[in-house]
mmCIF file with all atom_site columns, C-alpha atoms in Angstrom:
data_model
loop_
_atom_site.group_PDB
_atom_site.id
_atom_site.type_symbol
_atom_site.label_atom_id
_atom_site.label_alt_id
_atom_site.label_comp_id
_atom_site.label_asym_id
_atom_site.label_entity_id
_atom_site.label_seq_id
_atom_site.pdbx_PDB_ins_code
_atom_site.Cartn_x
_atom_site.Cartn_y
_atom_site.Cartn_z
_atom_site.occupancy
_atom_site.B_iso_or_equiv
_atom_site.pdbx_formal_charge
_atom_site.auth_seq_id
_atom_site.auth_comp_id
_atom_site.auth_asym_id
_atom_site.auth_atom_id
_atom_site.pdbx_PDB_model_num
ATOM 1   C CA . GLU A 1 1   ? -0.047  0.020   0.043   1.00 75.00 ? 25  GLU A CA 1
ATOM 2   C CA . HIS A 1 2   ? 2.828   2.434   0.742   1.00 82.00 ? 26  HIS A CA 1
ATOM 3   C CA . SER A 1 3   ? 5.355   1.013   -1.744  1.00 91.00 ? 27  SER A CA 1
ATOM 4   C CA . PHE A 1 4   ? 5.918   1.826   -5.355  1.00 97.00 ? 28  PHE A CA 1
ATOM 5   C CA . VAL A 1 5   ? 4.834   -1.353  -7.158  1.00 97.00 ? 29  VAL A CA 1
ATOM 6   C CA . PHE A 1 6   ? 6.798   -2.164  -10.379 1.00 98.00 ? 30  PHE A CA 1
ATOM 7   C CA . CYS A 1 7   ? 5.427   -5.226  -12.191 1.00 97.00 ? 31  CYS A CA 1
ATOM 8   C CA . ASN A 1 8   ? 6.259   -7.473  -14.916 1.00 97.00 ? 32  ASN A CA 1
ATOM 9   C CA . PHE A 1 9   ? 3.828   -10.320 -15.794 1.00 96.00 ? 33  PHE A CA 1
ATOM 10  C CA . ASN A 1 10  ? 5.727   -11.633 -18.635 1.00 93.00 ? 34  ASN A CA 1
ATOM 11  C CA . GLN A 1 11  ? 6.434   -15.320 -18.916 1.00 92.00 ? 35  GLN A CA 1
ATOM 12  C CA . SER A 1 12  ? 9.658   -16.224 -16.954 1.00 92.00 ? 36  SER A CA 1
ATOM 13  C CA . TYR A 1 13  ? 11.640  -17.010 -19.950 1.00 92.00 ? 37  TYR A CA 1
ATOM 14  C CA . LYS A 1 14  ? 11.420  -13.448 -20.977 1.00 94.00 ? 38  LYS A CA 1
ATOM 15  C CA . ILE A 1 15  ? 13.191  -12.164 -17.887 1.00 95.00 ? 39  ILE A CA 1
ATOM 16  C CA . THR A 1 16  ? 16.748  -12.446 -19.051 1.00 95.00 ? 40  THR A CA 1
ATOM 17  C CA . PRO A 1 17  ? 19.734  -11.726 -16.744 1.00 95.00 ? 41  PRO A CA 1
ATOM 18  C CA . GLU A 1 18  ? 20.077  -8.225  -18.419 1.00 96.00 ? 42  GLU A CA 1
ATOM 19  C CA . SER A 1 19  ? 16.458  -7.305  -17.820 1.00 96.00 ? 43  SER A CA 1
ATOM 20  C CA . PHE A 1 20  ? 16.532  -8.607  -14.222 1.00 97.00 ? 44  PHE A CA 1
ATOM 21  C CA . THR A 1 21  ? 19.795  -6.635  -13.535 1.00 97.00 ? 45  THR A CA 1
ATOM 22  C CA . ALA A 1 22  ? 18.132  -3.447  -14.994 1.00 97.00 ? 46  ALA A CA 1
ATOM 23  C CA . PHE A 1 23  ? 15.054  -4.122  -12.719 1.00 98.00 ? 47  PHE A CA 1
ATOM 24  C CA . MET A 1 24  ? 17.329  -4.400  -9.659  1.00 98.00 ? 48  MET A CA 1
ATOM 25  C CA . ARG A 1 25  ? 19.170  -1.264  -10.503 1.00 97.00 ? 49  ARG A CA 1
ATOM 26  C CA . ILE A 1 26  ? 15.934  0.609   -10.725 1.00 98.00 ? 50  ILE A CA 1
ATOM 27  C CA . MET A 1 27  ? 14.790  -0.892  -7.336  1.00 97.00 ? 51  MET A CA 1
ATOM 28  C CA . ARG A 1 28  ? 17.989  0.012   -5.533  1.00 97.00 ? 52  ARG A CA 1
ATOM 29  C CA . GLN A 1 29  ? 17.190  3.641   -6.445  1.00 96.00 ? 53  GLN A CA 1
ATOM 30  C CA . VAL A 1 30  ? 13.508  3.416   -5.416  1.00 97.00 ? 54  VAL A CA 1
ATOM 31  C CA . PRO A 1 31  ? 13.574  2.680   -1.653  1.00 94.00 ? 55  PRO A CA 1
ATOM 32  C CA . GLY A 1 32  ? 10.781  0.483   -0.414  1.00 92.00 ? 56  GLY A CA 1
ATOM 33  C CA . SER A 1 33  ? 9.656   -0.520  -3.920  1.00 97.00 ? 57  SER A CA 1
ATOM 34  C CA . VAL A 1 34  ? 8.537   -3.992  -4.901  1.00 97.00 ? 58  VAL A CA 1
ATOM 35  C CA . LEU A 1 35  ? 8.625   -6.034  -8.083  1.00 98.00 ? 59  LEU A CA 1
ATOM 36  C CA . TRP A 1 36  ? 5.409   -7.948  -8.772  1.00 97.00 ? 60  TRP A CA 1
ATOM 37  C CA . LEU A 1 37  ? 6.077   -10.937 -11.011 1.00 97.00 ? 61  LEU A CA 1
ATOM 38  C CA . LEU A 1 38  ? 3.993   -13.786 -12.317 1.00 94.00 ? 62  LEU A CA 1
ATOM 39  C CA . GLU A 1 39  ? 4.344   -16.986 -10.402 1.00 91.00 ? 63  GLU A CA 1
ATOM 40  C CA . ALA A 1 40  ? 6.261   -19.513 -12.431 1.00 87.00 ? 64  ALA A CA 1
ATOM 41  C CA . ASN A 1 41  ? 7.983   -22.469 -10.580 1.00 89.00 ? 65  ASN A CA 1
ATOM 42  C CA . PRO A 1 42  ? 10.026  -22.736 -7.340  1.00 90.00 ? 66  PRO A CA 1
ATOM 43  C CA . VAL A 1 43  ? 13.399  -22.814 -9.154  1.00 93.00 ? 67  VAL A CA 1
ATOM 44  C CA . PHE A 1 44  ? 12.589  -19.549 -11.018 1.00 92.00 ? 68  PHE A CA 1
ATOM 45  C CA . HIS A 1 45  ? 11.514  -17.956 -7.521  1.00 91.00 ? 69  HIS A CA 1
ATOM 46  C CA . GLU A 1 46  ? 14.541  -19.133 -5.762  1.00 94.00 ? 70  GLU A CA 1
ATOM 47  C CA . ASN A 1 47  ? 16.948  -18.138 -8.449  1.00 95.00 ? 71  ASN A CA 1
ATOM 48  C CA . LEU A 1 48  ? 15.482  -14.585 -8.693  1.00 96.00 ? 72  LEU A CA 1
ATOM 49  C CA . LYS A 1 49  ? 15.439  -14.155 -4.982  1.00 96.00 ? 73  LYS A CA 1
ATOM 50  C CA . SER A 1 50  ? 19.007  -15.258 -4.716  1.00 96.00 ? 74  SER A CA 1
ATOM 51  C CA . GLU A 1 51  ? 20.032  -12.929 -7.580  1.00 97.00 ? 75  GLU A CA 1
ATOM 52  C CA . ALA A 1 52  ? 18.214  -10.080 -5.964  1.00 97.00 ? 76  ALA A CA 1
ATOM 53  C CA . GLY A 1 53  ? 20.083  -10.531 -2.712  1.00 97.00 ? 77  GLY A CA 1
ATOM 54  C CA . ARG A 1 54  ? 23.421  -10.891 -4.704  1.00 97.00 ? 78  ARG A CA 1
ATOM 55  C CA . GLN A 1 55  ? 22.551  -7.457  -6.331  1.00 97.00 ? 79  GLN A CA 1
ATOM 56  C CA . GLY A 1 56  ? 21.695  -5.618  -3.086  1.00 96.00 ? 80  GLY A CA 1
ATOM 57  C CA . VAL A 1 57  ? 17.968  -5.959  -3.125  1.00 97.00 ? 81  VAL A CA 1
ATOM 58  C CA . ASP A 1 58  ? 16.149  -7.723  -0.249  1.00 97.00 ? 82  ASP A CA 1
ATOM 59  C CA . SER A 1 59  ? 14.502  -10.758 -1.869  1.00 96.00 ? 83  SER A CA 1
ATOM 60  C CA . ALA A 1 60  ? 11.250  -9.955  0.136   1.00 96.00 ? 84  ALA A CA 1
ATOM 61  C CA . ARG A 1 61  ? 10.789  -7.095  -2.336  1.00 97.00 ? 85  ARG A CA 1
ATOM 62  C CA . LEU A 1 62  ? 10.026  -9.676  -5.051  1.00 97.00 ? 86  LEU A CA 1
ATOM 63  C CA . ILE A 1 63  ? 6.326   -10.539 -4.919  1.00 96.00 ? 87  ILE A CA 1
ATOM 64  C CA . PHE A 1 64  ? 5.043   -13.511 -6.942  1.00 96.00 ? 88  PHE A CA 1
ATOM 65  C CA . ALA A 1 65  ? 1.466   -13.428 -8.156  1.00 95.00 ? 89  ALA A CA 1
ATOM 66  C CA . PRO A 1 66  ? -0.222  -16.721 -8.292  1.00 94.00 ? 90  PRO A CA 1
ATOM 67  C CA . ILE A 1 67  ? -1.990  -17.900 -11.577 1.00 92.00 ? 91  ILE A CA 1
ATOM 68  C CA . VAL A 1 68  ? -5.659  -16.896 -11.262 1.00 95.00 ? 92  VAL A CA 1
ATOM 69  C CA . PRO A 1 69  ? -8.473  -16.710 -13.882 1.00 95.00 ? 93  PRO A CA 1
ATOM 70  C CA . ILE A 1 70  ? -7.934  -14.020 -16.394 1.00 94.00 ? 94  ILE A CA 1
ATOM 71  C CA . GLU A 1 71  ? -10.702 -11.809 -14.943 1.00 94.00 ? 95  GLU A CA 1
ATOM 72  C CA . GLU A 1 72  ? -8.977  -11.798 -11.571 1.00 95.00 ? 96  GLU A CA 1
ATOM 73  C CA . HIS A 1 73  ? -5.590  -11.288 -13.131 1.00 95.00 ? 97  HIS A CA 1
ATOM 74  C CA . LEU A 1 74  ? -6.804  -8.202  -15.152 1.00 94.00 ? 98  LEU A CA 1
ATOM 75  C CA . ALA A 1 75  ? -8.444  -6.766  -11.944 1.00 95.00 ? 99  ALA A CA 1
ATOM 76  C CA . ARG A 1 76  ? -5.316  -7.117  -9.966  1.00 95.00 ? 100 ARG A CA 1
ATOM 77  C CA . MET A 1 77  ? -2.972  -5.933  -12.748 1.00 94.00 ? 101 MET A CA 1
ATOM 78  C CA . LYS A 1 78  ? -4.229  -2.324  -12.576 1.00 92.00 ? 102 LYS A CA 1
ATOM 79  C CA . LEU A 1 79  ? -3.237  -2.030  -8.825  1.00 95.00 ? 103 LEU A CA 1
ATOM 80  C CA . ALA A 1 80  ? 0.414   -1.920  -9.852  1.00 97.00 ? 104 ALA A CA 1
ATOM 81  C CA . ASP A 1 81  ? 1.977   1.447   -10.414 1.00 97.00 ? 105 ASP A CA 1
ATOM 82  C CA . LEU A 1 82  ? 4.134   0.726   -13.487 1.00 98.00 ? 106 LEU A CA 1
ATOM 83  C CA . PHE A 1 83  ? 4.664   -2.243  -15.824 1.00 97.00 ? 107 PHE A CA 1
ATOM 84  C CA . ILE A 1 84  ? 8.404   -2.388  -16.639 1.00 98.00 ? 108 ILE A CA 1
ATOM 85  C CA . ASP A 1 85  ? 8.976   -4.497  -19.782 1.00 97.00 ? 109 ASP A CA 1
ATOM 86  C CA . THR A 1 86  ? 11.842  -6.983  -20.787 1.00 96.00 ? 110 THR A CA 1
ATOM 87  C CA . LEU A 1 87  ? 14.225  -7.154  -23.674 1.00 93.00 ? 111 LEU A CA 1
ATOM 88  C CA . PRO A 1 88  ? 14.899  -8.798  -26.108 1.00 93.00 ? 112 PRO A CA 1
ATOM 89  C CA . TYR A 1 89  ? 11.377  -10.167 -25.847 1.00 91.00 ? 113 TYR A CA 1
ATOM 90  C CA . ASN A 1 90  ? 8.782   -7.552  -24.981 1.00 94.00 ? 114 ASN A CA 1
ATOM 91  C CA . ALA A 1 91  ? 5.401   -8.147  -23.485 1.00 94.00 ? 115 ALA A CA 1
ATOM 92  C CA . HIS A 1 92  ? 2.804   -9.013  -26.173 1.00 92.00 ? 116 HIS A CA 1
ATOM 93  C CA . THR A 1 93  ? -0.567  -10.027 -24.976 1.00 92.00 ? 117 THR A CA 1
ATOM 94  C CA . THR A 1 94  ? 0.513   -9.074  -21.479 1.00 94.00 ? 118 THR A CA 1
ATOM 95  C CA . ALA A 1 95  ? 1.204   -5.444  -22.751 1.00 94.00 ? 119 ALA A CA 1
ATOM 96  C CA . SER A 1 96  ? -2.160  -5.251  -24.270 1.00 92.00 ? 120 SER A CA 1
ATOM 97  C CA . ASP A 1 97  ? -3.779  -6.496  -21.065 1.00 94.00 ? 121 ASP A CA 1
ATOM 98  C CA . ALA A 1 98  ? -1.871  -3.994  -19.048 1.00 95.00 ? 122 ALA A CA 1
ATOM 99  C CA . LEU A 1 99  ? -2.921  -1.036  -21.302 1.00 95.00 ? 123 LEU A CA 1
ATOM 100 C CA . TRP A 1 100 ? -6.533  -2.347  -21.323 1.00 91.00 ? 124 TRP A CA 1
ATOM 101 C CA . THR A 1 101 ? -6.654  -2.196  -17.576 1.00 94.00 ? 125 THR A CA 1
ATOM 102 C CA . GLY A 1 102 ? -5.191  1.275   -17.410 1.00 94.00 ? 126 GLY A CA 1
ATOM 103 C CA . LEU A 1 103 ? -1.713  0.323   -16.251 1.00 97.00 ? 127 LEU A CA 1
ATOM 104 C CA . PRO A 1 104 ? 1.158   2.485   -17.777 1.00 98.00 ? 128 PRO A CA 1
ATOM 105 C CA . LEU A 1 105 ? 3.726   0.219   -19.537 1.00 97.00 ? 129 LEU A CA 1
ATOM 106 C CA . LEU A 1 106 ? 7.187   1.334   -19.940 1.00 98.00 ? 130 LEU A CA 1
ATOM 107 C CA . THR A 1 107 ? 9.198   -0.416  -22.650 1.00 97.00 ? 131 THR A CA 1
ATOM 108 C CA . CYS A 1 108 ? 12.507  -0.291  -24.635 1.00 96.00 ? 132 CYS A CA 1
ATOM 109 C CA . ARG A 1 109 ? 12.128  -0.736  -28.396 1.00 95.00 ? 133 ARG A CA 1
ATOM 110 C CA . GLY A 1 110 ? 14.286  -3.752  -29.605 1.00 91.00 ? 134 GLY A CA 1
ATOM 111 C CA . SER A 1 111 ? 15.880  -4.367  -32.988 1.00 90.00 ? 135 SER A CA 1
ATOM 112 C CA . ALA A 1 112 ? 13.741  -7.375  -33.917 1.00 91.00 ? 136 ALA A CA 1
ATOM 113 C CA . PHE A 1 113 ? 9.979   -8.190  -33.975 1.00 87.00 ? 137 PHE A CA 1
ATOM 114 C CA . PRO A 1 114 ? 9.773   -9.722  -30.456 1.00 88.00 ? 138 PRO A CA 1
ATOM 115 C CA . GLY A 1 115 ? 11.306  -6.710  -28.984 1.00 87.00 ? 139 GLY A CA 1
ATOM 116 C CA . ARG A 1 116 ? 9.075   -4.242  -30.832 1.00 91.00 ? 140 ARG A CA 1
ATOM 117 C CA . VAL A 1 117 ? 5.565   -5.351  -29.915 1.00 93.00 ? 141 VAL A CA 1
ATOM 118 C CA . ALA A 1 118 ? 5.046   -3.335  -26.848 1.00 93.00 ? 142 ALA A CA 1
ATOM 119 C CA . ALA A 1 119 ? 6.332   -0.210  -28.585 1.00 94.00 ? 143 ALA A CA 1
ATOM 120 C CA . SER A 1 120 ? 3.783   -0.748  -31.311 1.00 93.00 ? 144 SER A CA 1
ATOM 121 C CA . LEU A 1 121 ? 1.051   -1.280  -28.790 1.00 93.00 ? 145 LEU A CA 1
ATOM 122 C CA . LEU A 1 122 ? 1.996   1.880   -26.949 1.00 95.00 ? 146 LEU A CA 1
ATOM 123 C CA . ASN A 1 123 ? 2.092   3.959   -30.213 1.00 93.00 ? 147 ASN A CA 1
ATOM 124 C CA . ALA A 1 124 ? -1.298  2.519   -31.271 1.00 91.00 ? 148 ALA A CA 1
ATOM 125 C CA . VAL A 1 125 ? -2.812  3.842   -27.978 1.00 93.00 ? 149 VAL A CA 1
ATOM 126 C CA . GLY A 1 126 ? -1.144  7.123   -28.188 1.00 93.00 ? 150 GLY A CA 1
ATOM 127 C CA . MET A 1 127 ? 1.426   6.595   -25.399 1.00 95.00 ? 151 MET A CA 1
ATOM 128 C CA . GLY A 1 128 ? 4.548   6.779   -27.432 1.00 95.00 ? 152 GLY A CA 1
ATOM 129 C CA . GLU A 1 129 ? 6.279   8.663   -24.551 1.00 97.00 ? 153 GLU A CA 1
ATOM 130 C CA . LEU A 1 130 ? 6.544   5.384   -22.838 1.00 98.00 ? 154 LEU A CA 1
ATOM 131 C CA . VAL A 1 131 ? 8.748   4.000   -25.577 1.00 97.00 ? 155 VAL A CA 1
ATOM 132 C CA . THR A 1 132 ? 12.482  4.251   -24.922 1.00 97.00 ? 156 THR A CA 1
ATOM 133 C CA . GLU A 1 133 ? 15.204  3.548   -27.414 1.00 96.00 ? 157 GLU A CA 1
ATOM 134 C CA . ASN A 1 134 ? 18.010  2.106   -25.127 1.00 96.00 ? 158 ASN A CA 1
ATOM 135 C CA . PRO A 1 135 ? 18.302  0.522   -21.788 1.00 95.00 ? 159 PRO A CA 1
ATOM 136 C CA . ALA A 1 136 ? 19.800  3.578   -19.973 1.00 96.00 ? 160 ALA A CA 1
ATOM 137 C CA . ASP A 1 137 ? 16.806  5.637   -21.073 1.00 97.00 ? 161 ASP A CA 1
ATOM 138 C CA . PHE A 1 138 ? 14.539  2.910   -19.959 1.00 97.00 ? 162 PHE A CA 1
ATOM 139 C CA . GLU A 1 139 ? 15.974  2.824   -16.535 1.00 97.00 ? 163 GLU A CA 1
ATOM 140 C CA . GLY A 1 140 ? 16.043  6.661   -16.360 1.00 97.00 ? 164 GLY A CA 1
ATOM 141 C CA . LEU A 1 141 ? 12.360  7.042   -17.241 1.00 98.00 ? 165 LEU A CA 1
ATOM 142 C CA . ALA A 1 142 ? 11.339  4.217   -14.762 1.00 98.00 ? 166 ALA A CA 1
ATOM 143 C CA . LEU A 1 143 ? 13.092  6.247   -12.015 1.00 97.00 ? 167 LEU A CA 1
ATOM 144 C CA . GLN A 1 144 ? 11.541  9.472   -13.006 1.00 97.00 ? 168 GLN A CA 1
ATOM 145 C CA . LEU A 1 145 ? 8.033   8.075   -13.083 1.00 98.00 ? 169 LEU A CA 1
ATOM 146 C CA . ALA A 1 146 ? 8.579   6.238   -9.653  1.00 97.00 ? 170 ALA A CA 1
ATOM 147 C CA . GLN A 1 147 ? 9.705   9.512   -8.222  1.00 96.00 ? 171 GLN A CA 1
ATOM 148 C CA . ASP A 1 148 ? 6.936   11.732  -9.753  1.00 96.00 ? 172 ASP A CA 1
ATOM 149 C CA . ARG A 1 149 ? 3.552   10.467  -8.813  1.00 95.00 ? 173 ARG A CA 1
ATOM 150 C CA . PRO A 1 150 ? 1.615   13.387  -10.497 1.00 96.00 ? 174 PRO A CA 1
ATOM 151 C CA . ARG A 1 151 ? 3.412   12.708  -13.793 1.00 97.00 ? 175 ARG A CA 1
ATOM 152 C CA . LEU A 1 152 ? 2.622   8.932   -13.422 1.00 97.00 ? 176 LEU A CA 1
ATOM 153 C CA . ASN A 1 153 ? -1.146  9.711   -12.616 1.00 96.00 ? 177 ASN A CA 1
ATOM 154 C CA . ALA A 1 154 ? -1.247  12.103  -15.613 1.00 97.00 ? 178 ALA A CA 1
ATOM 155 C CA . LEU A 1 155 ? -0.066  9.197   -17.801 1.00 97.00 ? 179 LEU A CA 1
ATOM 156 C CA . ARG A 1 156 ? -2.608  6.887   -16.262 1.00 96.00 ? 180 ARG A CA 1
ATOM 157 C CA . ASP A 1 157 ? -5.256  9.468   -17.062 1.00 96.00 ? 181 ASP A CA 1
ATOM 158 C CA . LYS A 1 158 ? -4.063  9.928   -20.575 1.00 95.00 ? 182 LYS A CA 1
ATOM 159 C CA . LEU A 1 159 ? -4.223  6.204   -21.084 1.00 95.00 ? 183 LEU A CA 1
ATOM 160 C CA . ALA A 1 160 ? -7.765  5.954   -19.710 1.00 93.00 ? 184 ALA A CA 1
ATOM 161 C CA . GLN A 1 161 ? -8.853  8.665   -22.183 1.00 91.00 ? 185 GLN A CA 1
ATOM 162 C CA . ASN A 1 162 ? -6.932  7.220   -25.201 1.00 90.00 ? 186 ASN A CA 1
ATOM 163 C CA . ARG A 1 163 ? -8.173  3.743   -24.575 1.00 85.00 ? 187 ARG A CA 1
ATOM 164 C CA . ALA A 1 164 ? -11.734 4.788   -25.535 1.00 80.00 ? 188 ALA A CA 1
ATOM 165 C CA . ALA A 1 165 ? -10.675 6.160   -28.892 1.00 77.00 ? 189 ALA A CA 1
ATOM 166 C CA . ALA A 1 166 ? -7.477  4.280   -29.784 1.00 75.00 ? 190 ALA A CA 1
ATOM 167 C CA . PRO A 1 167 ? -7.594  1.943   -32.754 1.00 73.00 ? 191 PRO A CA 1
ATOM 168 C CA . LEU A 1 168 ? -5.815  -0.689  -30.524 1.00 72.00 ? 192 LEU A CA 1
ATOM 169 C CA . PHE A 1 169 ? -9.078  -1.509  -28.729 1.00 72.00 ? 193 PHE A CA 1
ATOM 170 C CA . ASP A 1 170 ? -11.604 -0.677  -31.565 1.00 68.00 ? 194 ASP A CA 1
ATOM 171 C CA . THR A 1 171 ? -12.870 -4.021  -32.381 1.00 69.00 ? 195 THR A CA 1
ATOM 172 C CA . ASP A 1 172 ? -15.548 -2.731  -34.768 1.00 73.00 ? 196 ASP A CA 1
ATOM 173 C CA . LEU A 1 173 ? -12.739 -1.019  -36.809 1.00 68.00 ? 197 LEU A CA 1
ATOM 174 C CA . TYR A 1 174 ? -10.678 -4.350  -36.736 1.00 63.00 ? 198 TYR A CA 1
#
């Protein structure tokens, strides 16, 4: 309730060592923040907890969300503050779900299709300001948003407004 909640509900294989290290650098600079991840398997959990500790982040700050029916998952997803994406494989359906629920998503545009999907979705919903071009900018913007609640709230409001008119969610147009 009093923490900044970063989340990433991508499948575990998308969380590469490079992405996780970026997440840990961000968390070290946002005291009390937590990273909410999708539950996968005990080995995954233990490996991430161990690596978090090795990188100076208390493993208790990693929260694992159990698998639940999609309606429950979408309802809880919007409770996070910011979805932080992975490279080289971006969120795909998960990115669309986050945007649909009104959860701002921050991504870094990759060089190949799997790393460009979230950027495409963000542009389709008029939120191109959440697309970064390199890992340093990704981390920098994550920190800025975590430290500027009014700016993050403005992005959430813009997403809510854009969602109603964006081609991304216009099934009649599709």
